[in-house]
């Protein structure tokens, strides 16, 4: 039942949309039927945007951020400090750092965090490339900016052992209370980190 | 800021995804970056599915449901009762009715509900087509199955005045407590309708 009421091309779109993270069958149906309601222009534009994404994007040959050029605009920017490298897990993290409007160094995108249980080992991330990049000299400081999760912390510990012999300054982002947060609602681990990293005022 | 960190094709995809209902800029970014993470096969498949949707679907020439053939499978099905027409707002409503696995009549999709404040008048819906279809005879009963909303109710009232002169049996779906619902949590209007449509047992 129901099958005869939904044409194959609609079913196909619903099933494909359902493969996106956070999109269940209900949301997928809603989106597909929305696109059917005189939104063919939007459907075609979305189709073209997806094709362009696959065809035009690649990884920067230096920092592995997503880019449309061999060297990403940040690596190609001579006004930035190329001796300061901020190591992040994903391209979206670069975006978050750029939003601070203060960081003037460059980046290195690992494309994930170590998670042996999920089969993600050092060789699956851009760690060898980071080591090579630092070995080539000209890097003064490496800022480890992995996510404040167990995988992120594990990745930072691993990177520390790998990069220590290279005699480069290694820092990591401060831990503590998020700005705008409420002490009452802070979890115990965050509060503990905030206590540990307390500063004299 | 931000701009240089995100290539144009990614920005374009994020902006296009944001036009979908219920998809804000944050969700759109998350989806776009998800597709960037080695999911080019999914991105291409989604692009193809969107193109196929636009190219292959059309409206049934009789009931205006979405179909890939001139006559939809339900209208083409000779085992169904073509003298019983269930009038719904959207193609998704056909799907909901079909899920009951009991309805053996056919449909008429209005493609919306009357909402003068939003600029949706009778001529924007498939109401003339419904009237013509009934005038051609062979229709015994029209079941008005618009949504139980103010727009849906208004549409049903309007259809009643339009279809009354055609001397056809007109019914509408029963109102009452939803199955599995809890009396305690039922809103006052639903409870009132349930009281009004109480049946002797």
mmCIF file of C-alpha atoms in Angstrom:
data_model
loop_
_atom_site.group_PDB
_atom_site.id
_atom_site.type_symbol
_atom_site.label_atom_id
_atom_site.label_comp_id
_atom_site.label_asym_id
_atom_site.label_seq_id
_atom_site.Cartn_x
_atom_site.Cartn_y
_atom_site.Cartn_z
ATOM 1 C CA UNK A 1 0.000 0.000 0.000
ATOM 2 C CA UNK A 2 1.061 3.570 -0.382
ATOM 3 C CA UNK A 3 3.527 2.509 -3.061
ATOM 4 C CA UNK A 4 1.131 3.265 -5.870
ATOM 5 C CA UNK A 5 0.524 6.728 -4.390
ATOM 6 C CA UNK A 6 4.196 7.752 -4.599
ATOM 7 C CA UNK A 7 6.050 7.794 -7.920
ATOM 8 C CA UNK A 8 9.509 6.098 -8.031
ATOM 9 C CA UNK A 9 11.399 9.364 -8.514
ATOM 10 C CA UNK A 10 9.847 10.779 -5.334
ATOM 11 C CA UNK A 11 10.618 7.587 -3.383
ATOM 12 C CA UNK A 12 14.200 7.713 -4.684
ATOM 13 C CA UNK A 13 14.626 11.317 -3.533
ATOM 14 C CA UNK A 14 13.114 10.546 -0.103
ATOM 15 C CA UNK A 15 15.480 7.598 0.356
ATOM 16 C CA UNK A 16 18.531 9.628 -0.690
ATOM 17 C CA UNK A 17 17.619 12.553 1.558
ATOM 18 C CA UNK A 18 17.215 10.078 4.460
ATOM 19 C CA UNK A 19 20.924 9.253 4.199
ATOM 20 C CA UNK A 20 21.814 12.774 5.340
ATOM 21 C CA UNK A 21 22.680 13.091 9.047
ATOM 22 C CA UNK A 22 19.734 14.187 11.179
ATOM 23 C CA UNK A 23 17.247 13.661 8.344
ATOM 24 C CA UNK A 24 14.781 10.868 9.083
ATOM 25 C CA UNK A 25 12.166 9.416 6.693
ATOM 26 C CA UNK A 26 9.539 11.931 7.870
ATOM 27 C CA UNK A 27 11.732 14.987 7.287
ATOM 28 C CA UNK A 28 12.867 13.528 3.956
ATOM 29 C CA UNK A 29 9.227 13.091 2.838
ATOM 30 C CA UNK A 30 8.384 16.615 3.931
ATOM 31 C CA UNK A 31 11.332 18.050 1.975
ATOM 32 C CA UNK A 32 10.593 15.979 -1.156
ATOM 33 C CA UNK A 33 6.921 16.992 -1.220
ATOM 34 C CA UNK A 34 7.909 20.596 -0.537
ATOM 35 C CA UNK A 35 10.132 20.506 -3.639
ATOM 36 C CA UNK A 36 7.210 19.036 -5.602
ATOM 37 C CA UNK A 37 5.001 22.019 -4.796
ATOM 38 C CA UNK A 38 6.076 24.293 -7.604
ATOM 39 C CA UNK A 39 9.643 24.418 -6.268
ATOM 40 C CA UNK A 40 11.258 22.790 -9.314
ATOM 41 C CA UNK A 41 13.508 25.836 -9.702
ATOM 42 C CA UNK A 42 14.863 25.286 -6.159
ATOM 43 C CA UNK A 43 15.228 21.527 -6.771
ATOM 44 C CA UNK A 44 17.276 22.161 -9.925
ATOM 45 C CA UNK A 45 19.395 24.822 -8.204
ATOM 46 C CA UNK A 46 20.085 22.431 -5.314
ATOM 47 C CA UNK A 47 21.013 19.689 -7.783
ATOM 48 C CA UNK A 48 23.452 22.019 -9.548
ATOM 49 C CA UNK A 49 24.944 23.182 -6.230
ATOM 50 C CA UNK A 50 25.612 19.576 -5.205
ATOM 51 C CA UNK A 51 27.266 18.811 -8.548
ATOM 52 C CA UNK A 52 29.396 21.974 -8.307
ATOM 53 C CA UNK A 53 30.418 21.046 -4.761
ATOM 54 C CA UNK A 54 31.789 17.684 -5.908
ATOM 55 C CA UNK A 55 33.393 19.015 -9.082
ATOM 56 C CA UNK A 56 34.943 22.219 -7.792
ATOM 57 C CA UNK A 57 36.116 21.521 -4.236
ATOM 58 C CA UNK A 58 39.392 19.861 -3.264
ATOM 59 C CA UNK A 59 41.750 19.982 -0.297
ATOM 60 C CA UNK A 60 44.396 22.698 0.023
ATOM 61 C CA UNK A 61 47.808 21.134 -0.706
ATOM 62 C CA UNK A 62 49.268 22.749 2.432
ATOM 63 C CA UNK A 63 46.599 22.821 5.156
ATOM 64 C CA UNK A 64 43.980 20.375 3.755
ATOM 65 C CA UNK A 65 41.125 22.807 4.280
ATOM 66 C CA UNK A 66 38.369 22.664 1.641
ATOM 67 C CA UNK A 67 39.143 24.973 -1.262
ATOM 68 C CA UNK A 68 38.515 25.524 -4.962
ATOM 69 C CA UNK A 69 42.140 26.441 -5.667
ATOM 70 C CA UNK A 70 45.324 24.416 -5.173
ATOM 71 C CA UNK A 71 46.354 26.716 -2.315
ATOM 72 C CA UNK A 72 43.440 27.862 -0.129
ATOM 73 C CA UNK A 73 42.898 31.629 0.274
ATOM 74 C CA UNK A 74 44.232 31.528 3.862
ATOM 75 C CA UNK A 75 47.487 29.730 2.894
ATOM 76 C CA UNK A 76 47.822 32.068 -0.099
ATOM 77 C CA UNK A 77 47.385 35.159 2.108
ATOM 78 C CA UNK A 78 50.823 36.693 2.659
ATOM 79 C CA UNK A 79 49.587 38.998 5.406
ATOM 80 C CA UNK A 80 48.911 35.998 7.674
ATOM 81 C CA UNK A 81 51.474 34.530 10.059
ATOM 82 C CA UNK A 82 52.597 31.292 8.413
ATOM 83 C CA UNK A 83 54.774 30.386 11.405
ATOM 84 C CA UNK A 84 51.706 29.840 13.603
ATOM 85 C CA UNK A 85 49.707 26.712 12.739
ATOM 86 C CA UNK A 86 46.352 25.967 14.350
ATOM 87 C CA UNK A 87 45.507 22.233 14.133
ATOM 88 C CA UNK A 88 41.773 21.481 13.905
ATOM 89 C CA UNK A 89 39.673 18.386 13.277
ATOM 90 C CA UNK A 90 37.333 19.607 10.538
ATOM 91 C CA UNK A 91 36.951 22.394 7.935
ATOM 92 C CA UNK A 92 34.006 23.742 9.987
ATOM 93 C CA UNK A 93 36.420 24.358 12.878
ATOM 94 C CA UNK A 94 38.463 26.687 10.627
ATOM 95 C CA UNK A 95 35.267 28.643 10.096
ATOM 96 C CA UNK A 96 34.679 28.835 13.870
ATOM 97 C CA UNK A 97 38.246 30.089 14.484
ATOM 98 C CA UNK A 98 37.937 32.667 11.690
ATOM 99 C CA UNK A 99 34.802 33.986 13.354
ATOM 100 C CA UNK A 100 36.900 35.176 16.317
ATOM 101 C CA UNK A 101 38.318 37.729 13.868
ATOM 102 C CA UNK A 102 41.553 37.686 15.928
ATOM 103 C CA UNK A 103 43.567 34.685 14.792
ATOM 104 C CA UNK A 104 46.061 35.691 12.108
ATOM 105 C CA UNK A 105 48.007 32.433 11.756
ATOM 106 C CA UNK A 106 47.287 29.537 9.381
ATOM 107 C CA UNK A 107 45.633 26.121 9.834
ATOM 108 C CA UNK A 108 46.086 22.379 9.473
ATOM 109 C CA UNK A 109 42.935 20.280 9.072
ATOM 110 C CA UNK A 110 43.282 16.688 10.347
ATOM 111 C CA UNK A 111 39.928 15.525 8.904
ATOM 112 C CA UNK A 112 38.827 13.771 12.049
ATOM 113 C CA UNK A 113 40.046 12.735 15.485
ATOM 114 C CA UNK A 114 41.713 9.510 16.586
ATOM 115 C CA UNK A 115 39.158 6.898 17.567
ATOM 116 C CA UNK A 116 40.643 3.393 17.440
ATOM 117 C CA UNK A 117 37.294 1.804 18.328
ATOM 118 C CA UNK A 118 35.780 3.373 15.210
ATOM 119 C CA UNK A 119 38.805 2.333 13.152
ATOM 120 C CA UNK A 120 40.252 5.837 12.907
ATOM 121 C CA UNK A 121 44.015 5.638 13.410
ATOM 122 C CA UNK A 122 46.846 8.134 12.905
ATOM 123 C CA UNK A 123 47.312 7.054 9.277
ATOM 124 C CA UNK A 124 43.662 7.966 8.523
ATOM 125 C CA UNK A 125 44.251 11.577 9.547
ATOM 126 C CA UNK A 126 46.529 14.233 8.035
ATOM 127 C CA UNK A 127 49.091 13.729 10.817
ATOM 128 C CA UNK A 128 52.061 12.658 8.656
ATOM 129 C CA UNK A 129 51.429 15.748 6.523
ATOM 130 C CA UNK A 130 51.487 17.924 9.673
ATOM 131 C CA UNK A 131 54.787 16.404 10.797
ATOM 132 C CA UNK A 132 56.346 16.919 7.354
ATOM 133 C CA UNK A 133 55.094 20.500 7.328
ATOM 134 C CA UNK A 134 56.731 21.243 10.686
ATOM 135 C CA UNK A 135 59.952 19.415 9.747
ATOM 136 C CA UNK A 136 60.287 21.771 6.758
ATOM 137 C CA UNK A 137 60.926 24.510 9.351
ATOM 138 C CA UNK A 138 59.374 28.003 9.430
ATOM 139 C CA UNK A 139 56.787 26.836 12.002
ATOM 140 C CA UNK A 140 57.213 28.615 15.337
ATOM 141 C CA UNK A 141 54.067 27.509 17.170
ATOM 142 C CA UNK A 142 51.534 24.713 16.814
ATOM 143 C CA UNK A 143 48.171 25.385 18.491
ATOM 144 C CA UNK A 144 46.321 22.134 19.093
ATOM 145 C CA UNK A 145 42.631 23.033 18.757
ATOM 146 C CA UNK A 146 40.913 19.655 18.675
ATOM 147 C CA UNK A 147 37.418 19.359 20.114
ATOM 148 C CA UNK A 148 37.090 19.211 23.925
ATOM 149 C CA UNK A 149 35.924 15.576 23.702
ATOM 150 C CA UNK A 150 37.648 12.328 24.672
ATOM 151 C CA UNK A 151 38.609 11.693 21.015
ATOM 152 C CA UNK A 152 39.875 15.258 20.664
ATOM 153 C CA UNK A 153 41.888 15.057 23.897
ATOM 154 C CA UNK A 154 43.326 11.694 22.863
ATOM 155 C CA UNK A 155 44.309 13.150 19.476
ATOM 156 C CA UNK A 156 46.017 16.093 21.209
ATOM 157 C CA UNK A 157 47.962 13.719 23.526
ATOM 158 C CA UNK A 158 49.039 11.650 20.539
ATOM 159 C CA UNK A 159 50.074 14.728 18.557
ATOM 160 C CA UNK A 160 52.087 15.926 21.554
ATOM 161 C CA UNK A 161 54.217 12.738 21.564
ATOM 162 C CA UNK A 162 54.625 12.915 17.791
ATOM 163 C CA UNK A 163 55.541 16.615 17.645
ATOM 164 C CA UNK A 164 57.600 17.012 20.854
ATOM 165 C CA UNK A 165 60.854 15.751 19.186
ATOM 166 C CA UNK A 166 60.488 18.477 16.536
ATOM 167 C CA UNK A 167 61.395 21.204 19.068
ATOM 168 C CA UNK A 168 58.459 23.444 18.178
ATOM 169 C CA UNK A 169 56.351 25.428 20.664
ATOM 170 C CA UNK A 170 53.113 23.484 21.240
ATOM 171 C CA UNK A 171 50.053 25.047 22.890
ATOM 172 C CA UNK A 172 46.444 24.081 23.231
ATOM 173 C CA UNK A 173 43.234 26.105 23.637
ATOM 174 C CA UNK A 174 42.340 27.079 27.192
ATOM 175 C CA UNK A 175 39.697 25.139 29.058
ATOM 176 C CA UNK A 176 37.139 26.721 31.307
ATOM 177 C CA UNK A 177 33.693 28.186 31.550
ATOM 178 C CA UNK A 178 32.092 29.163 28.255
ATOM 179 C CA UNK A 179 31.393 32.887 27.987
ATOM 180 C CA UNK A 180 27.725 33.555 28.720
ATOM 181 C CA UNK A 181 27.490 30.246 30.589
ATOM 182 C CA UNK A 182 26.124 29.848 34.084
ATOM 183 C CA UNK A 183 28.260 28.395 36.913
ATOM 184 C CA UNK A 184 25.188 26.638 38.259
ATOM 185 C CA UNK A 185 24.691 24.720 35.038
ATOM 186 C CA UNK A 186 28.349 24.001 34.242
ATOM 187 C CA UNK A 187 29.161 20.292 34.291
ATOM 188 C CA UNK A 188 31.684 19.055 36.843
ATOM 189 C CA UNK A 189 34.468 18.365 34.321
ATOM 190 C CA UNK A 190 34.232 21.849 32.796
ATOM 191 C CA UNK A 191 34.260 23.365 36.277
ATOM 192 C CA UNK A 192 37.296 21.277 37.259
ATOM 193 C CA UNK A 193 39.182 22.429 34.124
ATOM 194 C CA UNK A 194 38.184 26.021 34.871
ATOM 195 C CA UNK A 195 39.535 25.634 38.412
ATOM 196 C CA UNK A 196 42.790 24.117 37.150
ATOM 197 C CA UNK A 197 43.328 26.886 34.630
ATOM 198 C CA UNK A 198 42.460 29.701 37.065
ATOM 199 C CA UNK A 199 44.459 32.867 36.624
ATOM 200 C CA UNK A 200 45.679 35.484 39.092
ATOM 201 C CA UNK A 201 43.884 38.782 38.629
ATOM 202 C CA UNK B 1 36.551 36.787 8.081
ATOM 203 C CA UNK B 2 34.847 33.479 7.405
ATOM 204 C CA UNK B 3 34.510 34.246 3.724
ATOM 205 C CA UNK B 4 38.026 33.262 2.774
ATOM 206 C CA UNK B 5 37.710 30.033 4.782
ATOM 207 C CA UNK B 6 34.706 28.779 2.790
ATOM 208 C CA UNK B 7 34.914 28.255 -0.989
ATOM 209 C CA UNK B 8 32.100 29.758 -3.128
ATOM 210 C CA UNK B 9 30.655 26.356 -4.121
ATOM 211 C CA UNK B 10 30.242 25.430 -0.449
ATOM 212 C CA UNK B 11 28.656 28.808 0.379
ATOM 213 C CA UNK B 12 26.312 28.381 -2.593
ATOM 214 C CA UNK B 13 25.225 24.927 -1.389
ATOM 215 C CA UNK B 14 24.712 26.176 2.177
ATOM 216 C CA UNK B 15 22.566 29.068 0.935
ATOM 217 C CA UNK B 16 20.482 26.812 -1.310
ATOM 218 C CA UNK B 17 19.956 24.225 1.444
ATOM 219 C CA UNK B 18 18.850 27.062 3.780
ATOM 220 C CA UNK B 19 15.884 27.706 1.488
ATOM 221 C CA UNK B 20 14.384 24.338 2.405
ATOM 222 C CA UNK B 21 11.676 24.446 5.107
ATOM 223 C CA UNK B 22 13.009 23.745 8.599
ATOM 224 C CA UNK B 23 16.626 23.994 7.464
ATOM 225 C CA UNK B 24 18.432 26.948 9.045
ATOM 226 C CA UNK B 25 21.946 28.177 8.232
ATOM 227 C CA UNK B 26 23.476 25.927 10.941
ATOM 228 C CA UNK B 27 21.825 22.745 9.672
ATOM 229 C CA UNK B 28 22.669 23.734 6.093
ATOM 230 C CA UNK B 29 26.363 24.166 7.023
ATOM 231 C CA UNK B 30 26.394 20.837 8.828
ATOM 232 C CA UNK B 31 24.886 19.065 5.805
ATOM 233 C CA UNK B 32 27.234 20.749 3.324
ATOM 234 C CA UNK B 33 30.346 19.894 5.337
ATOM 235 C CA UNK B 34 29.032 16.367 5.838
ATOM 236 C CA UNK B 35 28.800 15.964 2.048
ATOM 237 C CA UNK B 36 32.354 17.311 1.776
ATOM 238 C CA UNK B 37 33.713 14.531 3.978
ATOM 239 C CA UNK B 38 34.184 11.857 1.343
ATOM 240 C CA UNK B 39 30.466 11.777 0.594
ATOM 241 C CA UNK B 40 30.751 12.942 -3.009
ATOM 242 C CA UNK B 41 28.942 9.803 -4.145
ATOM 243 C CA UNK B 42 25.933 10.730 -1.960
ATOM 244 C CA UNK B 43 26.089 14.363 -3.136
ATOM 245 C CA UNK B 44 26.001 13.270 -6.796
ATOM 246 C CA UNK B 45 23.207 10.774 -6.144
ATOM 247 C CA UNK B 46 21.171 13.473 -4.383
ATOM 248 C CA UNK B 47 21.792 15.853 -7.293
ATOM 249 C CA UNK B 48 20.577 13.216 -9.774
ATOM 250 C CA UNK B 49 17.512 12.433 -7.646
ATOM 251 C CA UNK B 50 16.541 16.119 -7.580
ATOM 252 C CA UNK B 51 16.946 16.395 -11.356
ATOM 253 C CA UNK B 52 14.885 13.207 -11.887
ATOM 254 C CA UNK B 53 12.173 14.564 -9.585
ATOM 255 C CA UNK B 54 11.790 17.680 -11.690
ATOM 256 C CA UNK B 55 12.059 15.912 -15.040
ATOM 257 C CA UNK B 56 9.907 12.870 -14.389
ATOM 258 C CA UNK B 57 7.069 14.006 -12.127
ATOM 259 C CA UNK B 58 3.905 15.738 -13.225
ATOM 260 C CA UNK B 59 0.310 15.976 -11.996
ATOM 261 C CA UNK B 60 -2.261 13.298 -12.803
ATOM 262 C CA UNK B 61 -4.650 14.685 -15.419
ATOM 263 C CA UNK B 62 -7.637 13.486 -13.386
ATOM 264 C CA UNK B 63 -6.836 13.816 -9.658
ATOM 265 C CA UNK B 64 -3.744 16.098 -9.733
ATOM 266 C CA UNK B 65 -1.741 13.800 -7.496
ATOM 267 C CA UNK B 66 1.988 13.613 -8.263
ATOM 268 C CA UNK B 67 2.747 10.927 -10.825
ATOM 269 C CA UNK B 68 5.214 9.893 -13.517
ATOM 270 C CA UNK B 69 2.454 8.838 -15.927
ATOM 271 C CA UNK B 70 -0.383 10.862 -17.464
ATOM 272 C CA UNK B 71 -2.903 8.965 -15.338
ATOM 273 C CA UNK B 72 -1.668 8.165 -11.796
ATOM 274 C CA UNK B 73 -1.656 4.477 -10.724
ATOM 275 C CA UNK B 74 -4.670 5.063 -8.435
ATOM 276 C CA UNK B 75 -6.787 6.668 -11.195
ATOM 277 C CA UNK B 76 -5.638 3.949 -13.594
ATOM 278 C CA UNK B 77 -6.619 1.179 -11.154
ATOM 279 C CA UNK B 78 -9.919 -0.312 -12.336
ATOM 280 C CA UNK B 79 -10.464 -2.201 -9.088
ATOM 281 C CA UNK B 80 -10.912 1.076 -7.186
ATOM 282 C CA UNK B 81 -14.256 2.807 -6.728
ATOM 283 C CA UNK B 82 -14.142 5.792 -9.099
ATOM 284 C CA UNK B 83 -17.513 7.054 -7.859
ATOM 285 C CA UNK B 84 -16.049 7.943 -4.437
ATOM 286 C CA UNK B 85 -13.704 10.955 -4.496
ATOM 287 C CA UNK B 86 -11.659 11.955 -1.448
ATOM 288 C CA UNK B 87 -10.630 15.627 -1.648
ATOM 289 C CA UNK B 88 -7.298 16.399 0.081
ATOM 290 C CA UNK B 89 -5.017 19.410 0.298
ATOM 291 C CA UNK B 90 -1.654 17.865 -0.618
ATOM 292 C CA UNK B 91 -0.130 14.759 -2.261
ATOM 293 C CA UNK B 92 1.207 13.724 1.182
ATOM 294 C CA UNK B 93 -2.391 13.488 2.391
ATOM 295 C CA UNK B 94 -3.069 10.851 -0.299
ATOM 296 C CA UNK B 95 -0.201 8.880 1.190
ATOM 297 C CA UNK B 96 -1.698 9.198 4.698
ATOM 298 C CA UNK B 97 -5.112 7.996 3.467
ATOM 299 C CA UNK B 98 -3.526 5.087 1.594
ATOM 300 C CA UNK B 99 -1.817 4.018 4.812
ATOM 301 C CA UNK B 100 -5.231 3.229 6.319
ATOM 302 C CA UNK B 101 -5.276 0.350 3.828
ATOM 303 C CA UNK B 102 -9.096 0.596 3.814
ATOM 304 C CA UNK B 103 -10.029 3.400 1.454
ATOM 305 C CA UNK B 104 -10.808 2.010 -2.015
ATOM 306 C CA UNK B 105 -12.062 5.173 -3.705
ATOM 307 C CA UNK B 106 -10.041 7.733 -5.677
ATOM 308 C CA UNK B 107 -8.690 11.210 -4.845
ATOM 309 C CA UNK B 108 -8.673 14.855 -5.836
ATOM 310 C CA UNK B 109 -5.667 16.927 -4.740
ATOM 311 C CA UNK B 110 -6.421 20.647 -4.289
ATOM 312 C CA UNK B 111 -2.756 21.635 -3.857
ATOM 313 C CA UNK B 112 -3.357 23.834 -0.844
ATOM 314 C CA UNK B 113 -6.141 25.293 1.264
ATOM 315 C CA UNK B 114 -7.947 28.609 0.916
ATOM 316 C CA UNK B 115 -6.137 31.366 2.778
ATOM 317 C CA UNK B 116 -7.130 34.804 1.452
ATOM 318 C CA UNK B 117 -4.680 36.553 3.807
ATOM 319 C CA UNK B 118 -1.825 34.591 2.188
ATOM 320 C CA UNK B 119 -3.221 35.305 -1.264
ATOM 321 C CA UNK B 120 -4.533 31.784 -1.829
ATOM 322 C CA UNK B 121 -7.962 32.000 -3.434
ATOM 323 C CA UNK B 122 -10.256 29.427 -5.073
ATOM 324 C CA UNK B 123 -8.687 30.009 -8.472
ATOM 325 C CA UNK B 124 -5.251 29.052 -7.068
ATOM 326 C CA UNK B 125 -6.503 25.594 -6.093
ATOM 327 C CA UNK B 126 -7.795 22.736 -8.254
ATOM 328 C CA UNK B 127 -11.414 23.576 -7.343
ATOM 329 C CA UNK B 128 -12.716 24.292 -10.848
ATOM 330 C CA UNK B 129 -11.242 20.957 -11.930
ATOM 331 C CA UNK B 130 -13.078 19.221 -9.059
ATOM 332 C CA UNK B 131 -16.364 20.837 -10.043
ATOM 333 C CA UNK B 132 -15.904 19.846 -13.704
ATOM 334 C CA UNK B 133 -15.049 16.295 -12.642
ATOM 335 C CA UNK B 134 -18.255 16.007 -10.595
ATOM 336 C CA UNK B 135 -20.377 17.648 -13.336
ATOM 337 C CA UNK B 136 -19.226 14.903 -15.714
ATOM 338 C CA UNK B 137 -21.284 12.518 -13.563
ATOM 339 C CA UNK B 138 -20.221 9.105 -12.242
ATOM 340 C CA UNK B 139 -19.331 10.629 -8.847
ATOM 341 C CA UNK B 140 -21.539 9.307 -6.075
ATOM 342 C CA UNK B 141 -19.788 10.695 -2.986
ATOM 343 C CA UNK B 142 -17.283 13.471 -2.283
ATOM 344 C CA UNK B 143 -15.372 13.056 0.984
ATOM 345 C CA UNK B 144 -13.908 16.391 2.067
ATOM 346 C CA UNK B 145 -10.663 15.499 3.865
ATOM 347 C CA UNK B 146 -8.972 18.872 4.300
ATOM 348 C CA UNK B 147 -6.745 19.392 7.338
ATOM 349 C CA UNK B 148 -8.477 20.053 10.693
ATOM 350 C CA UNK B 149 -7.164 23.643 10.686
ATOM 351 C CA UNK B 150 -8.935 26.975 10.198
ATOM 352 C CA UNK B 151 -7.779 27.091 6.543
ATOM 353 C CA UNK B 152 -8.865 23.489 6.015
ATOM 354 C CA UNK B 153 -12.268 24.099 7.623
ATOM 355 C CA UNK B 154 -12.755 27.273 5.584
ATOM 356 C CA UNK B 155 -11.886 25.361 2.411
ATOM 357 C CA UNK B 156 -14.414 22.660 3.306
ATOM 358 C CA UNK B 157 -17.144 25.293 3.924
ATOM 359 C CA UNK B 158 -16.348 26.938 0.608
ATOM 360 C CA UNK B 159 -16.385 23.605 -1.252
ATOM 361 C CA UNK B 160 -19.737 22.794 0.343
ATOM 362 C CA UNK B 161 -21.359 25.927 -1.162
ATOM 363 C CA UNK B 162 -19.732 25.230 -4.528
ATOM 364 C CA UNK B 163 -20.649 21.539 -4.673
ATOM 365 C CA UNK B 164 -24.118 21.557 -3.043
ATOM 366 C CA UNK B 165 -25.916 22.521 -6.318
ATOM 367 C CA UNK B 166 -24.350 19.480 -8.025
ATOM 368 C CA UNK B 167 -26.621 17.104 -6.050
ATOM 369 C CA UNK B 168 -23.820 14.790 -4.974
ATOM 370 C CA UNK B 169 -23.426 13.215 -1.538
ATOM 371 C CA UNK B 170 -20.886 15.245 0.439
ATOM 372 C CA UNK B 171 -19.249 13.951 3.649
ATOM 373 C CA UNK B 172 -16.318 15.011 5.740
ATOM 374 C CA UNK B 173 -13.950 13.097 8.014
ATOM 375 C CA UNK B 174 -15.117 12.616 11.598
ATOM 376 C CA UNK B 175 -13.741 14.834 14.331
ATOM 377 C CA UNK B 176 -12.849 13.564 17.763
ATOM 378 C CA UNK B 177 -10.162 12.201 19.986
ATOM 379 C CA UNK B 178 -7.132 10.815 18.171
ATOM 380 C CA UNK B 179 -6.631 7.093 18.731
ATOM 381 C CA UNK B 180 -3.965 6.544 21.381
ATOM 382 C CA UNK B 181 -4.525 10.069 22.688
ATOM 383 C CA UNK B 182 -5.157 10.929 26.312
ATOM 384 C CA UNK B 183 -8.346 12.723 27.360
ATOM 385 C CA UNK B 184 -6.346 14.691 29.924
ATOM 386 C CA UNK B 185 -4.122 16.185 27.248
ATOM 387 C CA UNK B 186 -6.757 16.750 24.558
ATOM 388 C CA UNK B 187 -7.254 20.435 23.753
ATOM 389 C CA UNK B 188 -10.657 21.985 24.409
ATOM 390 C CA UNK B 189 -11.642 22.308 20.737
ATOM 391 C CA UNK B 190 -10.869 18.658 19.989
ATOM 392 C CA UNK B 191 -12.818 17.627 23.067
ATOM 393 C CA UNK B 192 -15.763 19.790 22.041
ATOM 394 C CA UNK B 193 -15.806 18.228 18.566
ATOM 395 C CA UNK B 194 -15.592 14.766 20.144
ATOM 396 C CA UNK B 195 -18.574 15.622 22.355
ATOM 397 C CA UNK B 196 -20.560 16.939 19.387
ATOM 398 C CA UNK B 197 -19.877 13.853 17.309
ATOM 399 C CA UNK B 198 -20.612 11.399 20.142
ATOM 400 C CA UNK B 199 -22.297 8.191 19.053
ATOM 401 C CA UNK B 200 -24.772 5.902 20.764
ATOM 402 C CA UNK B 201 -23.251 2.562 21.677
#
